[in-house]
mmCIF file of C-alpha atoms in Angstrom:
data_model
loop_
_atom_site.group_PDB
_atom_site.id
_atom_site.type_symbol
_atom_site.label_atom_id
_atom_site.label_comp_id
_atom_site.label_asym_id
_atom_site.label_seq_id
_atom_site.Cartn_x
_atom_site.Cartn_y
_atom_site.Cartn_z
ATOM 1 C CA MET G 1 145.594 -180.332 87.810
ATOM 2 C CA ARG G 2 148.053 -179.108 90.448
ATOM 3 C CA PHE G 3 147.989 -180.479 94.015
ATOM 4 C CA PHE G 4 150.162 -181.400 97.002
ATOM 5 C CA SER G 5 150.248 -184.768 98.758
ATOM 6 C CA LEU G 6 152.445 -186.146 101.531
ATOM 7 C CA GLY G 7 154.072 -189.576 101.576
ATOM 8 C CA LEU G 8 155.412 -191.449 104.615
ATOM 9 C CA MET G 9 157.829 -194.370 104.513
ATOM 10 C CA SER G 10 160.012 -196.508 106.746
ATOM 11 C CA GLY G 11 162.041 -199.409 105.425
ATOM 12 C CA THR G 12 162.723 -202.786 106.985
ATOM 13 C CA SER G 13 165.899 -201.454 108.631
ATOM 14 C CA MET G 14 163.729 -199.193 110.829
ATOM 15 C CA ASP G 15 166.465 -196.580 110.991
ATOM 16 C CA ALA G 16 164.349 -193.565 110.042
ATOM 17 C CA ILE G 17 160.922 -192.324 108.975
ATOM 18 C CA ASP G 18 160.827 -190.312 105.750
ATOM 19 C CA ALA G 19 158.199 -187.729 104.830
ATOM 20 C CA ALA G 20 158.038 -186.338 101.290
ATOM 21 C CA LEU G 21 155.816 -183.430 100.290
ATOM 22 C CA VAL G 22 155.033 -183.876 96.605
ATOM 23 C CA LEU G 23 153.692 -181.310 94.156
ATOM 24 C CA THR G 24 151.962 -183.031 91.243
ATOM 25 C CA GLU G 25 151.400 -181.100 88.030
ATOM 26 C CA GLY G 26 149.964 -183.230 85.261
ATOM 27 C CA ASP G 27 152.328 -186.140 84.623
ATOM 28 C CA ARG G 28 155.190 -184.622 86.621
ATOM 29 C CA ASP G 29 155.910 -184.863 90.339
ATOM 30 C CA HIS G 30 158.205 -182.450 92.156
ATOM 31 C CA LEU G 31 159.718 -183.102 95.566
ATOM 32 C CA ALA G 32 158.818 -179.922 97.445
ATOM 33 C CA LEU G 33 160.184 -181.016 100.831
ATOM 34 C CA HIS G 34 161.890 -184.023 102.389
ATOM 35 C CA VAL G 35 161.991 -184.540 106.150
ATOM 36 C CA GLN G 36 163.737 -187.488 107.768
ATOM 37 C CA GLN G 37 163.474 -188.343 111.452
ATOM 38 C CA GLU G 38 165.267 -191.053 113.373
ATOM 39 C CA TYR G 39 163.052 -193.945 114.413
ATOM 40 C CA PRO G 40 162.110 -193.705 118.109
ATOM 41 C CA ALA G 41 164.483 -196.131 119.837
ATOM 42 C CA GLY G 42 161.906 -197.695 122.144
ATOM 43 C CA LEU G 43 159.415 -198.198 119.320
ATOM 44 C CA ARG G 44 162.100 -199.693 117.107
ATOM 45 C CA ALA G 45 163.005 -202.210 119.821
ATOM 46 C CA MET G 46 159.335 -203.169 120.224
ATOM 47 C CA ALA G 47 158.857 -203.554 116.466
ATOM 48 C CA GLN G 48 162.019 -205.622 116.052
ATOM 49 C CA LYS G 49 160.865 -207.881 118.869
ATOM 50 C CA LEU G 50 157.807 -208.724 116.751
ATOM 51 C CA LEU G 51 160.158 -209.914 114.004
ATOM 52 C CA ARG G 52 162.150 -212.367 116.078
ATOM 53 C CA ASP G 53 160.245 -213.273 119.256
ATOM 54 C CA PRO G 54 157.679 -216.074 118.782
ATOM 55 C CA HIS G 55 156.185 -215.253 122.173
ATOM 56 C CA THR G 56 154.917 -211.761 121.338
ATOM 57 C CA THR G 57 151.288 -211.125 122.252
ATOM 58 C CA THR G 58 148.346 -209.366 120.655
ATOM 59 C CA ALA G 59 148.979 -206.588 123.172
ATOM 60 C CA ASP G 60 152.526 -206.190 121.771
ATOM 61 C CA LEU G 61 151.111 -206.071 118.256
ATOM 62 C CA SER G 62 148.536 -203.436 119.197
ATOM 63 C CA ARG G 63 151.103 -201.237 120.959
ATOM 64 C CA VAL G 64 153.399 -201.249 117.940
ATOM 65 C CA HIS G 65 150.502 -200.657 115.531
ATOM 66 C CA TYR G 66 149.384 -197.532 117.361
ATOM 67 C CA GLY G 67 152.936 -196.501 118.235
ATOM 68 C CA VAL G 68 153.991 -196.524 114.579
ATOM 69 C CA GLY G 69 150.847 -194.598 113.636
ATOM 70 C CA GLU G 70 151.602 -191.942 116.240
ATOM 71 C CA ALA G 71 155.277 -191.730 115.198
ATOM 72 C CA PHE G 72 154.331 -191.366 111.537
ATOM 73 C CA GLY G 73 151.727 -188.764 112.497
ATOM 74 C CA ALA G 74 154.361 -186.775 114.395
ATOM 75 C CA VAL G 75 156.742 -186.810 111.417
ATOM 76 C CA ALA G 76 153.914 -185.800 109.077
ATOM 77 C CA SER G 77 153.010 -182.893 111.366
ATOM 78 C CA ARG G 78 156.639 -181.797 111.488
ATOM 79 C CA ALA G 79 156.840 -181.877 107.686
ATOM 80 C CA LEU G 80 153.656 -179.824 107.376
ATOM 81 C CA GLU G 81 154.886 -177.232 109.886
ATOM 82 C CA THR G 82 158.202 -176.985 108.038
ATOM 83 C CA ALA G 83 156.359 -176.506 104.743
ATOM 84 C CA LEU G 84 154.286 -173.729 106.325
ATOM 85 C CA LYS G 85 157.365 -171.959 107.694
ATOM 86 C CA LYS G 86 159.088 -172.178 104.319
ATOM 87 C CA LYS G 87 155.873 -170.929 102.659
ATOM 88 C CA ILE G 88 155.699 -173.967 100.408
ATOM 89 C CA ILE G 89 152.051 -174.227 101.442
ATOM 90 C CA ARG G 90 149.773 -171.585 102.978
ATOM 91 C CA LYS G 91 147.736 -173.944 105.157
ATOM 92 C CA ARG G 92 147.615 -177.651 105.942
ATOM 93 C CA ALA G 93 144.488 -178.039 103.835
ATOM 94 C CA ASP G 94 146.600 -177.225 100.756
ATOM 95 C CA VAL G 95 147.721 -180.858 101.021
ATOM 96 C CA LEU G 96 145.108 -183.150 99.519
ATOM 97 C CA ALA G 97 145.994 -186.377 101.330
ATOM 98 C CA ILE G 98 148.663 -188.435 103.052
ATOM 99 C CA GLY G 99 149.874 -191.817 101.822
ATOM 100 C CA SER G 100 151.518 -193.969 104.499
ATOM 101 C CA HIS G 101 153.341 -197.210 103.777
ATOM 102 C CA GLY G 102 153.600 -198.123 107.458
ATOM 103 C CA GLN G 103 156.129 -200.499 108.971
ATOM 104 C CA THR G 104 156.492 -203.983 107.529
ATOM 105 C CA VAL G 105 156.719 -206.572 110.304
ATOM 106 C CA PHE G 106 155.801 -209.675 108.308
ATOM 107 C CA HIS G 107 155.922 -210.646 104.645
ATOM 108 C CA HIS G 108 155.227 -214.204 103.499
ATOM 109 C CA PRO G 109 154.398 -213.987 99.781
ATOM 110 C CA GLU G 110 154.084 -217.741 99.235
ATOM 111 C CA GLU G 111 150.977 -217.729 101.415
ATOM 112 C CA ARG G 112 149.894 -214.232 100.309
ATOM 113 C CA HIS G 113 150.417 -212.851 103.819
ATOM 114 C CA THR G 114 151.858 -209.436 104.565
ATOM 115 C CA MET G 115 151.528 -207.003 107.471
ATOM 116 C CA GLN G 116 152.367 -203.322 107.704
ATOM 117 C CA LEU G 117 151.689 -201.618 111.023
ATOM 118 C CA GLY G 118 150.880 -197.956 111.625
ATOM 119 C CA GLU G 119 147.251 -197.009 112.262
ATOM 120 C CA GLY G 120 146.074 -194.530 109.633
ATOM 121 C CA SER G 121 143.596 -192.984 112.072
ATOM 122 C CA CYS G 122 146.505 -191.801 114.236
ATOM 123 C CA ILE G 123 148.049 -190.006 111.267
ATOM 124 C CA ALA G 124 144.730 -188.489 110.189
ATOM 125 C CA ALA G 125 144.032 -187.296 113.746
ATOM 126 C CA ALA G 126 147.504 -185.762 114.129
ATOM 127 C CA THR G 127 147.363 -183.860 110.844
ATOM 128 C CA GLY G 128 143.699 -183.229 110.069
ATOM 129 C CA LEU G 129 144.306 -184.714 106.617
ATOM 130 C CA THR G 130 142.670 -187.694 104.948
ATOM 131 C CA THR G 131 145.100 -190.595 105.095
ATOM 132 C CA VAL G 132 145.500 -193.642 102.863
ATOM 133 C CA SER G 133 147.396 -196.556 104.410
ATOM 134 C CA ASP G 134 147.906 -200.330 104.284
ATOM 135 C CA PHE G 135 148.436 -200.427 100.519
ATOM 136 C CA ARG G 136 149.713 -203.986 100.189
ATOM 137 C CA MET G 137 146.690 -205.869 101.538
ATOM 138 C CA ALA G 138 144.487 -205.198 98.500
ATOM 139 C CA ASP G 139 147.105 -206.671 96.205
ATOM 140 C CA THR G 140 147.373 -209.884 98.239
ATOM 141 C CA ALA G 141 143.566 -210.099 98.320
ATOM 142 C CA HIS G 142 143.699 -210.105 94.507
ATOM 143 C CA GLY G 143 146.210 -212.966 94.511
ATOM 144 C CA GLY G 144 149.350 -210.840 94.358
ATOM 145 C CA GLU G 145 152.459 -210.964 96.533
ATOM 146 C CA GLY G 146 151.913 -207.474 97.948
ATOM 147 C CA ALA G 147 155.242 -206.339 96.523
ATOM 148 C CA PRO G 148 156.833 -204.594 94.821
ATOM 149 C CA LEU G 149 154.450 -201.631 94.547
ATOM 150 C CA LEU G 150 156.728 -199.041 92.954
ATOM 151 C CA PRO G 151 157.116 -200.381 89.373
ATOM 152 C CA LEU G 152 154.317 -198.325 87.819
ATOM 153 C CA TYR G 153 155.669 -195.242 89.568
ATOM 154 C CA HIS G 154 159.094 -196.012 88.141
ATOM 155 C CA ARG G 155 157.462 -196.065 84.705
ATOM 156 C CA ARG G 156 155.912 -192.668 85.446
ATOM 157 C CA LEU G 157 159.360 -191.246 86.249
ATOM 158 C CA PHE G 158 161.231 -192.847 83.339
ATOM 159 C CA ARG G 159 158.635 -192.851 80.582
ATOM 160 C CA ARG G 160 161.081 -191.220 78.162
ATOM 161 C CA GLU G 161 163.848 -193.778 78.754
ATOM 162 C CA VAL G 162 161.928 -197.033 78.222
ATOM 163 C CA LYS G 163 162.773 -197.274 74.525
ATOM 164 C CA ARG G 164 166.386 -198.030 75.468
ATOM 165 C CA GLY G 165 165.447 -200.651 78.042
ATOM 166 C CA ILE G 166 166.368 -199.683 81.595
ATOM 167 C CA ALA G 167 166.018 -201.078 85.092
ATOM 168 C CA VAL G 168 165.274 -199.088 88.233
ATOM 169 C CA HIS G 169 166.931 -200.983 91.072
ATOM 170 C CA ASN G 170 166.237 -200.410 94.759
ATOM 171 C CA LEU G 171 168.976 -201.423 97.192
ATOM 172 C CA GLY G 172 167.218 -201.201 100.532
ATOM 173 C CA GLY G 173 167.093 -204.041 103.025
ATOM 174 C CA ILE G 174 165.899 -206.223 100.155
ATOM 175 C CA SER G 175 167.052 -205.863 96.541
ATOM 176 C CA ASN G 176 164.447 -205.457 93.812
ATOM 177 C CA PHE G 177 164.283 -204.065 90.313
ATOM 178 C CA THR G 178 161.703 -202.840 87.839
ATOM 179 C CA TYR G 179 162.416 -203.536 84.185
ATOM 180 C CA LEU G 180 161.064 -200.950 81.752
ATOM 181 C CA GLY G 181 161.287 -201.810 78.068
ATOM 182 C CA PRO G 182 160.009 -200.866 74.620
ATOM 183 C CA GLY G 183 156.299 -201.170 73.949
ATOM 184 C CA GLY G 184 155.364 -200.406 77.536
ATOM 185 C CA ARG G 185 156.887 -203.629 78.844
ATOM 186 C CA VAL G 186 157.160 -203.601 82.633
ATOM 187 C CA PHE G 187 157.827 -206.321 85.171
ATOM 188 C CA ALA G 188 159.421 -206.460 88.590
ATOM 189 C CA LEU G 189 160.919 -208.836 91.123
ATOM 190 C CA ASP G 190 162.908 -209.078 94.316
ATOM 191 C CA THR G 191 166.342 -210.568 93.675
ATOM 192 C CA GLY G 192 167.256 -211.301 97.310
ATOM 193 C CA PRO G 193 169.090 -209.382 100.018
ATOM 194 C CA ALA G 194 170.578 -205.936 99.448
ATOM 195 C CA ASN G 195 171.793 -204.504 102.748
ATOM 196 C CA CYS G 196 169.889 -206.565 105.322
ATOM 197 C CA LEU G 197 172.453 -209.356 105.856
ATOM 198 C CA MET G 198 175.440 -207.014 105.774
ATOM 199 C CA ASP G 199 173.826 -204.532 108.169
ATOM 200 C CA VAL G 200 172.986 -207.179 110.772
ATOM 201 C CA ALA G 201 176.472 -208.691 110.546
ATOM 202 C CA ILE G 202 178.382 -205.453 111.028
ATOM 203 C CA GLN G 203 176.064 -204.353 113.831
ATOM 204 C CA LYS G 204 176.752 -207.603 115.669
ATOM 205 C CA MET G 205 180.492 -207.640 114.996
ATOM 206 C CA SER G 206 180.872 -204.014 116.112
ATOM 207 C CA TYR G 207 178.569 -204.497 119.131
ATOM 208 C CA GLY G 208 176.261 -201.818 117.771
ATOM 209 C CA LYS G 209 178.943 -199.203 117.100
ATOM 210 C CA ALA G 210 178.484 -199.414 113.311
ATOM 211 C CA ALA G 211 175.046 -199.449 111.700
ATOM 212 C CA TYR G 212 176.299 -200.324 108.215
ATOM 213 C CA ASP G 213 179.455 -200.769 106.143
ATOM 214 C CA ASP G 214 180.104 -197.208 104.961
ATOM 215 C CA GLN G 215 180.728 -197.281 101.182
ATOM 216 C CA GLY G 216 181.582 -200.979 101.520
ATOM 217 C CA LYS G 217 185.034 -200.199 102.918
ATOM 218 C CA VAL G 218 185.106 -203.204 105.261
ATOM 219 C CA ALA G 219 183.997 -205.618 102.526
ATOM 220 C CA ALA G 220 186.473 -204.110 100.062
ATOM 221 C CA GLY G 221 189.351 -205.160 102.327
ATOM 222 C CA GLY G 222 188.324 -208.814 102.452
ATOM 223 C CA LYS G 223 188.099 -211.876 100.254
ATOM 224 C CA VAL G 224 185.086 -214.007 99.432
ATOM 225 C CA HIS G 225 184.919 -217.502 100.938
ATOM 226 C CA ASP G 226 183.212 -219.377 98.138
ATOM 227 C CA ASP G 227 182.228 -222.392 100.245
ATOM 228 C CA LEU G 228 180.274 -220.164 102.628
ATOM 229 C CA LEU G 229 178.799 -218.153 99.762
ATOM 230 C CA GLN G 230 177.527 -221.315 98.091
ATOM 231 C CA GLY G 231 176.293 -222.569 101.455
ATOM 232 C CA ILE G 232 173.885 -219.639 101.686
ATOM 233 C CA LEU G 233 172.875 -219.671 98.014
ATOM 234 C CA GLY G 234 172.401 -223.431 98.020
ATOM 235 C CA SER G 235 170.394 -223.694 101.232
ATOM 236 C CA ALA G 236 166.925 -225.084 100.578
ATOM 237 C CA PRO G 237 164.830 -221.992 101.463
ATOM 238 C CA VAL G 238 167.081 -219.577 99.561
ATOM 239 C CA LYS G 239 167.371 -221.828 96.509
ATOM 240 C CA THR G 240 163.593 -222.274 96.471
ATOM 241 C CA PHE G 241 163.155 -218.502 96.335
ATOM 242 C CA LEU G 242 165.837 -218.006 93.689
ATOM 243 C CA ASP G 243 164.280 -220.700 91.471
ATOM 244 C CA ARG G 244 160.790 -219.168 91.582
ATOM 245 C CA PRO G 245 159.458 -217.404 88.465
ATOM 246 C CA ALA G 246 158.860 -213.660 88.395
ATOM 247 C CA PRO G 247 157.115 -211.681 89.694
ATOM 248 C CA LYS G 248 158.269 -212.662 93.157
ATOM 249 C CA SER G 249 159.076 -211.032 96.466
ATOM 250 C CA THR G 250 160.856 -211.894 99.681
ATOM 251 C CA GLY G 251 161.694 -210.329 103.013
ATOM 252 C CA ARG G 252 163.511 -210.596 106.309
ATOM 253 C CA GLU G 253 161.605 -213.760 107.120
ATOM 254 C CA LEU G 254 163.983 -215.525 104.696
ATOM 255 C CA PHE G 255 167.066 -213.295 104.769
ATOM 256 C CA SER G 256 166.858 -213.064 108.510
ATOM 257 C CA ILE G 257 168.743 -212.323 111.701
ATOM 258 C CA PRO G 258 168.957 -216.094 112.505
ATOM 259 C CA LEU G 259 170.519 -216.680 109.074
ATOM 260 C CA VAL G 260 173.229 -214.110 109.865
ATOM 261 C CA GLU G 261 173.734 -215.479 113.384
ATOM 262 C CA ASP G 262 174.207 -218.990 111.983
ATOM 263 C CA PHE G 263 176.638 -217.618 109.385
ATOM 264 C CA LEU G 264 178.656 -215.755 112.025
ATOM 265 C CA SER G 265 178.837 -218.871 114.208
ATOM 266 C CA ARG G 266 180.694 -220.594 111.356
ATOM 267 C CA THR G 267 183.028 -217.704 110.568
ATOM 268 C CA ARG G 268 184.801 -217.106 113.896
ATOM 269 C CA HIS G 269 188.099 -217.967 112.192
ATOM 270 C CA MET G 270 187.530 -215.264 109.570
ATOM 271 C CA SER G 271 188.321 -211.564 109.634
ATOM 272 C CA GLU G 272 185.486 -209.038 109.687
ATOM 273 C CA ASN G 273 186.594 -207.998 106.207
ATOM 274 C CA ASP G 274 186.148 -211.531 104.863
ATOM 275 C CA VAL G 275 182.757 -211.877 106.558
ATOM 276 C CA MET G 276 181.508 -208.673 104.947
ATOM 277 C CA ALA G 277 183.054 -209.502 101.570
ATOM 278 C CA THR G 278 181.263 -212.863 101.548
ATOM 279 C CA LEU G 279 177.894 -211.385 102.527
ATOM 280 C CA LEU G 280 178.282 -208.650 99.918
ATOM 281 C CA ALA G 281 178.948 -211.413 97.390
ATOM 282 C CA VAL G 282 175.570 -212.954 98.310
ATOM 283 C CA THR G 283 173.914 -209.678 97.325
ATOM 284 C CA VAL G 284 175.932 -209.357 94.110
ATOM 285 C CA GLU G 285 175.412 -212.960 93.018
ATOM 286 C CA THR G 286 171.640 -212.886 93.557
ATOM 287 C CA ILE G 287 171.424 -209.600 91.626
ATOM 288 C CA ARG G 288 173.523 -211.052 88.789
ATOM 289 C CA ALA G 289 171.339 -214.156 88.673
ATOM 290 C CA GLY G 290 168.155 -212.077 88.588
ATOM 291 C CA TYR G 291 169.217 -210.052 85.557
ATOM 292 C CA GLU G 292 170.756 -213.058 83.840
ATOM 293 C CA ARG G 293 167.600 -215.143 84.127
ATOM 294 C CA PHE G 294 164.868 -212.576 83.573
ATOM 295 C CA VAL G 295 166.467 -209.980 81.281
ATOM 296 C CA ILE G 296 169.608 -211.192 79.506
ATOM 297 C CA ARG G 297 168.453 -214.723 78.619
ATOM 298 C CA ARG G 298 165.238 -213.233 77.244
ATOM 299 C CA LYS G 299 167.371 -210.953 75.047
ATOM 300 C CA LEU G 300 165.651 -207.845 76.388
ATOM 301 C CA PRO G 301 167.492 -204.557 75.807
ATOM 302 C CA LEU G 302 169.234 -203.180 78.898
ATOM 303 C CA SER G 303 171.148 -199.943 78.431
ATOM 304 C CA GLU G 304 171.382 -198.852 82.048
ATOM 305 C CA ILE G 305 170.485 -199.624 85.649
ATOM 306 C CA VAL G 306 169.408 -196.717 87.841
ATOM 307 C CA PHE G 307 170.013 -197.376 91.543
ATOM 308 C CA CYS G 308 168.201 -195.979 94.545
ATOM 309 C CA GLY G 309 168.029 -196.813 98.257
ATOM 310 C CA GLY G 310 170.770 -196.798 100.862
ATOM 311 C CA GLY G 311 172.840 -199.368 98.980
ATOM 312 C CA ALA G 312 173.291 -196.899 96.121
ATOM 313 C CA LYS G 313 175.847 -195.174 98.388
ATOM 314 C CA ASN G 314 177.873 -198.375 98.748
ATOM 315 C CA THR G 315 180.521 -197.703 96.119
ATOM 316 C CA PHE G 316 182.172 -201.123 96.464
ATOM 317 C CA LEU G 317 178.820 -202.872 95.994
ATOM 318 C CA LEU G 318 178.207 -200.894 92.796
ATOM 319 C CA GLU G 319 181.719 -201.731 91.570
ATOM 320 C CA ARG G 320 181.050 -205.442 92.022
ATOM 321 C CA ILE G 321 177.683 -205.169 90.253
ATOM 322 C CA GLN G 322 179.347 -203.278 87.392
ATOM 323 C CA SER G 323 181.837 -206.128 86.997
ATOM 324 C CA CYS G 324 178.884 -208.440 86.296
ATOM 325 C CA PHE G 325 177.490 -206.146 83.583
ATOM 326 C CA PRO G 326 180.437 -204.322 81.975
ATOM 327 C CA LYS G 327 178.382 -203.113 78.978
ATOM 328 C CA VAL G 328 175.542 -201.663 81.079
ATOM 329 C CA GLU G 329 175.763 -198.111 82.396
ATOM 330 C CA LEU G 330 175.149 -197.794 86.140
ATOM 331 C CA ARG G 331 173.590 -194.564 87.392
ATOM 332 C CA THR G 332 171.772 -193.319 90.480
ATOM 333 C CA MET G 333 168.515 -191.447 90.944
ATOM 334 C CA GLU G 334 170.528 -188.320 91.681
ATOM 335 C CA ASP G 335 171.856 -188.422 88.107
ATOM 336 C CA TYR G 336 168.263 -187.829 86.997
ATOM 337 C CA GLY G 337 167.589 -185.135 89.582
ATOM 338 C CA TYR G 338 165.677 -187.349 92.027
ATOM 339 C CA ALA G 339 166.495 -187.844 95.712
ATOM 340 C CA SER G 340 167.097 -191.554 96.384
ATOM 341 C CA GLN G 341 166.354 -191.305 100.090
ATOM 342 C CA ALA G 342 162.997 -189.612 99.460
ATOM 343 C CA LEU G 343 161.848 -191.634 96.460
ATOM 344 C CA GLU G 344 159.729 -194.274 98.206
ATOM 345 C CA ALA G 345 158.033 -191.719 100.445
ATOM 346 C CA GLN G 346 157.444 -189.579 97.351
ATOM 347 C CA ALA G 347 155.830 -192.541 95.603
ATOM 348 C CA PHE G 348 153.409 -193.191 98.464
ATOM 349 C CA GLY G 349 152.505 -189.517 98.394
ATOM 350 C CA VAL G 350 151.333 -190.038 94.809
ATOM 351 C CA PHE G 351 149.673 -193.359 95.647
ATOM 352 C CA ALA G 352 147.262 -191.621 98.056
ATOM 353 C CA PRO G 353 145.366 -189.591 95.411
ATOM 354 C CA LEU G 354 145.586 -192.616 93.112
ATOM 355 C CA ALA G 355 143.552 -194.586 95.666
ATOM 356 C CA LEU G 356 141.129 -191.695 96.197
ATOM 357 C CA ALA G 357 140.485 -191.644 92.451
ATOM 358 C CA GLY G 358 139.896 -195.414 92.405
ATOM 359 C CA LEU G 359 142.812 -196.097 90.056
ATOM 360 C CA PRO G 360 144.864 -199.330 90.204
ATOM 361 C CA LEU G 361 148.365 -199.439 91.656
ATOM 362 C CA SER G 362 149.397 -203.085 91.253
ATOM 363 C CA HIS G 363 149.480 -205.125 88.054
ATOM 364 C CA PRO G 364 149.776 -208.848 87.217
ATOM 365 C CA HIS G 365 153.263 -208.300 85.735
ATOM 366 C CA THR G 366 154.554 -206.556 88.859
ATOM 367 C CA THR G 367 153.049 -208.481 91.778
ATOM 368 C CA GLY G 368 151.326 -211.487 90.218
ATOM 369 C CA CYS G 369 147.815 -210.315 91.113
ATOM 370 C CA ARG G 370 144.931 -211.691 89.055
ATOM 371 C CA GLU G 371 143.901 -208.266 87.766
ATOM 372 C CA PRO G 372 144.968 -204.647 88.396
ATOM 373 C CA ALA G 373 144.103 -203.725 91.979
ATOM 374 C CA VAL G 374 143.158 -200.421 93.621
ATOM 375 C CA CYS G 375 145.260 -200.330 96.790
ATOM 376 C CA GLY G 376 144.986 -198.549 100.127
ATOM 377 C CA LYS G 377 142.562 -198.022 103.015
ATOM 378 C CA ILE G 378 141.115 -194.533 103.326
ATOM 379 C CA THR G 379 140.710 -192.746 106.667
ATOM 380 C CA PRO G 380 138.740 -189.493 106.231
ATOM 381 C CA SER G 381 139.716 -186.471 108.311
ATOM 382 C CA ALA G 382 138.860 -182.781 108.632
ATOM 383 C CA ASN G 383 139.491 -182.123 104.927
ATOM 384 C CA TRP G 384 137.253 -184.951 103.691
ATOM 385 C CA LYS G 385 134.655 -182.697 102.035
ATOM 386 C CA GLN G 386 137.441 -180.918 100.173
ATOM 387 C CA VAL G 387 138.793 -184.298 99.067
ATOM 388 C CA MET G 388 135.378 -185.294 97.729
ATOM 389 C CA ARG G 389 135.140 -182.065 95.742
ATOM 390 C CA THR G 390 138.614 -182.580 94.283
ATOM 391 C CA VAL G 391 138.545 -186.291 93.420
ATOM 392 C CA PRO G 392 136.346 -186.010 90.273
ATOM 393 C CA SER G 393 138.965 -183.781 88.627
ATOM 394 C CA LEU G 394 141.991 -185.947 89.531
ATOM 395 C CA ARG G 395 143.902 -187.205 86.501
ATOM 396 C CA ILE G 396 146.853 -189.407 87.418
ATOM 397 C CA ARG G 397 148.622 -191.722 84.995
ATOM 398 C CA LEU G 398 151.162 -194.303 86.127
#
């Protein structure tokens, strides 16, 4: 069956909202359109306040919840109008459903708590399309960590490559990988920070003039201070996370702004280059440890690692990772014809019809849930009757 769906995504950095229009034909998904819009500055400030201010109120929470929903709805509407102008679709109703990840503002996997804001009703009202949102809650209700959710989609994309043993590695705010091996073997885990610590540090050191270390150029000019590196890796909360078995997940609650602020308070004698080199080493070392413990020691085949996310553009970071695994080929999603920046939004576009069809998204080997869980909350809209007519013929395989 051939159908369109629309996925919406914003990462923990809150720098932009991505919309991906996906055309699904059988077992293949095609990115028909990608629209990216900068996060509204005022909304971003309100959402970030929720992350760090213990005195936020239920009113603050409600404002952000509806604000994110309205912002996502506006981006979805823009994507639909662009698709109409480009004649990708003839009418909005050509799109079966919208899948919205929302904005993560809290993730505490040890207690099975997670929260993504962005009211689905706002998106459905803005677009006239049935919307599926809040995907992670169902997984936590089934005993899972609520993350990561993309592993089975990674398997869908790389079904032909699993015989060689590959990993699909996302370098967003947090670093996580999906291992895909022979015999349908799949598992996933967060390894620790990817860009989140480095981004906060360079934003603070540049007084907001730099959002990130472009291609790792600042870090490349510095040297690693091993005592400070081990201080972060050996701190009780971080070590506790690193020692946990897979599957496991983490977030900015652990690799946080206060952690960076404390680090910077002890590095005033250091150059910005050394600061960034040391924080990049935290990312590299936690990635190395993740593969060493869960793949290499188990003697699982690993022919290549395919990177996606913003960190895939950090050439110095990839060089340092390559030095840890000299016999493993490192590639990016673009090498396979996929758009890294659109991939997560594309995945949630596919997750929407998956939920409508009542098919599971999470699995015990990927999130630790007790049994495979159907994920997402459905908000019907003007096309609901059409959705109900279409659902019986949906055939989606992850």
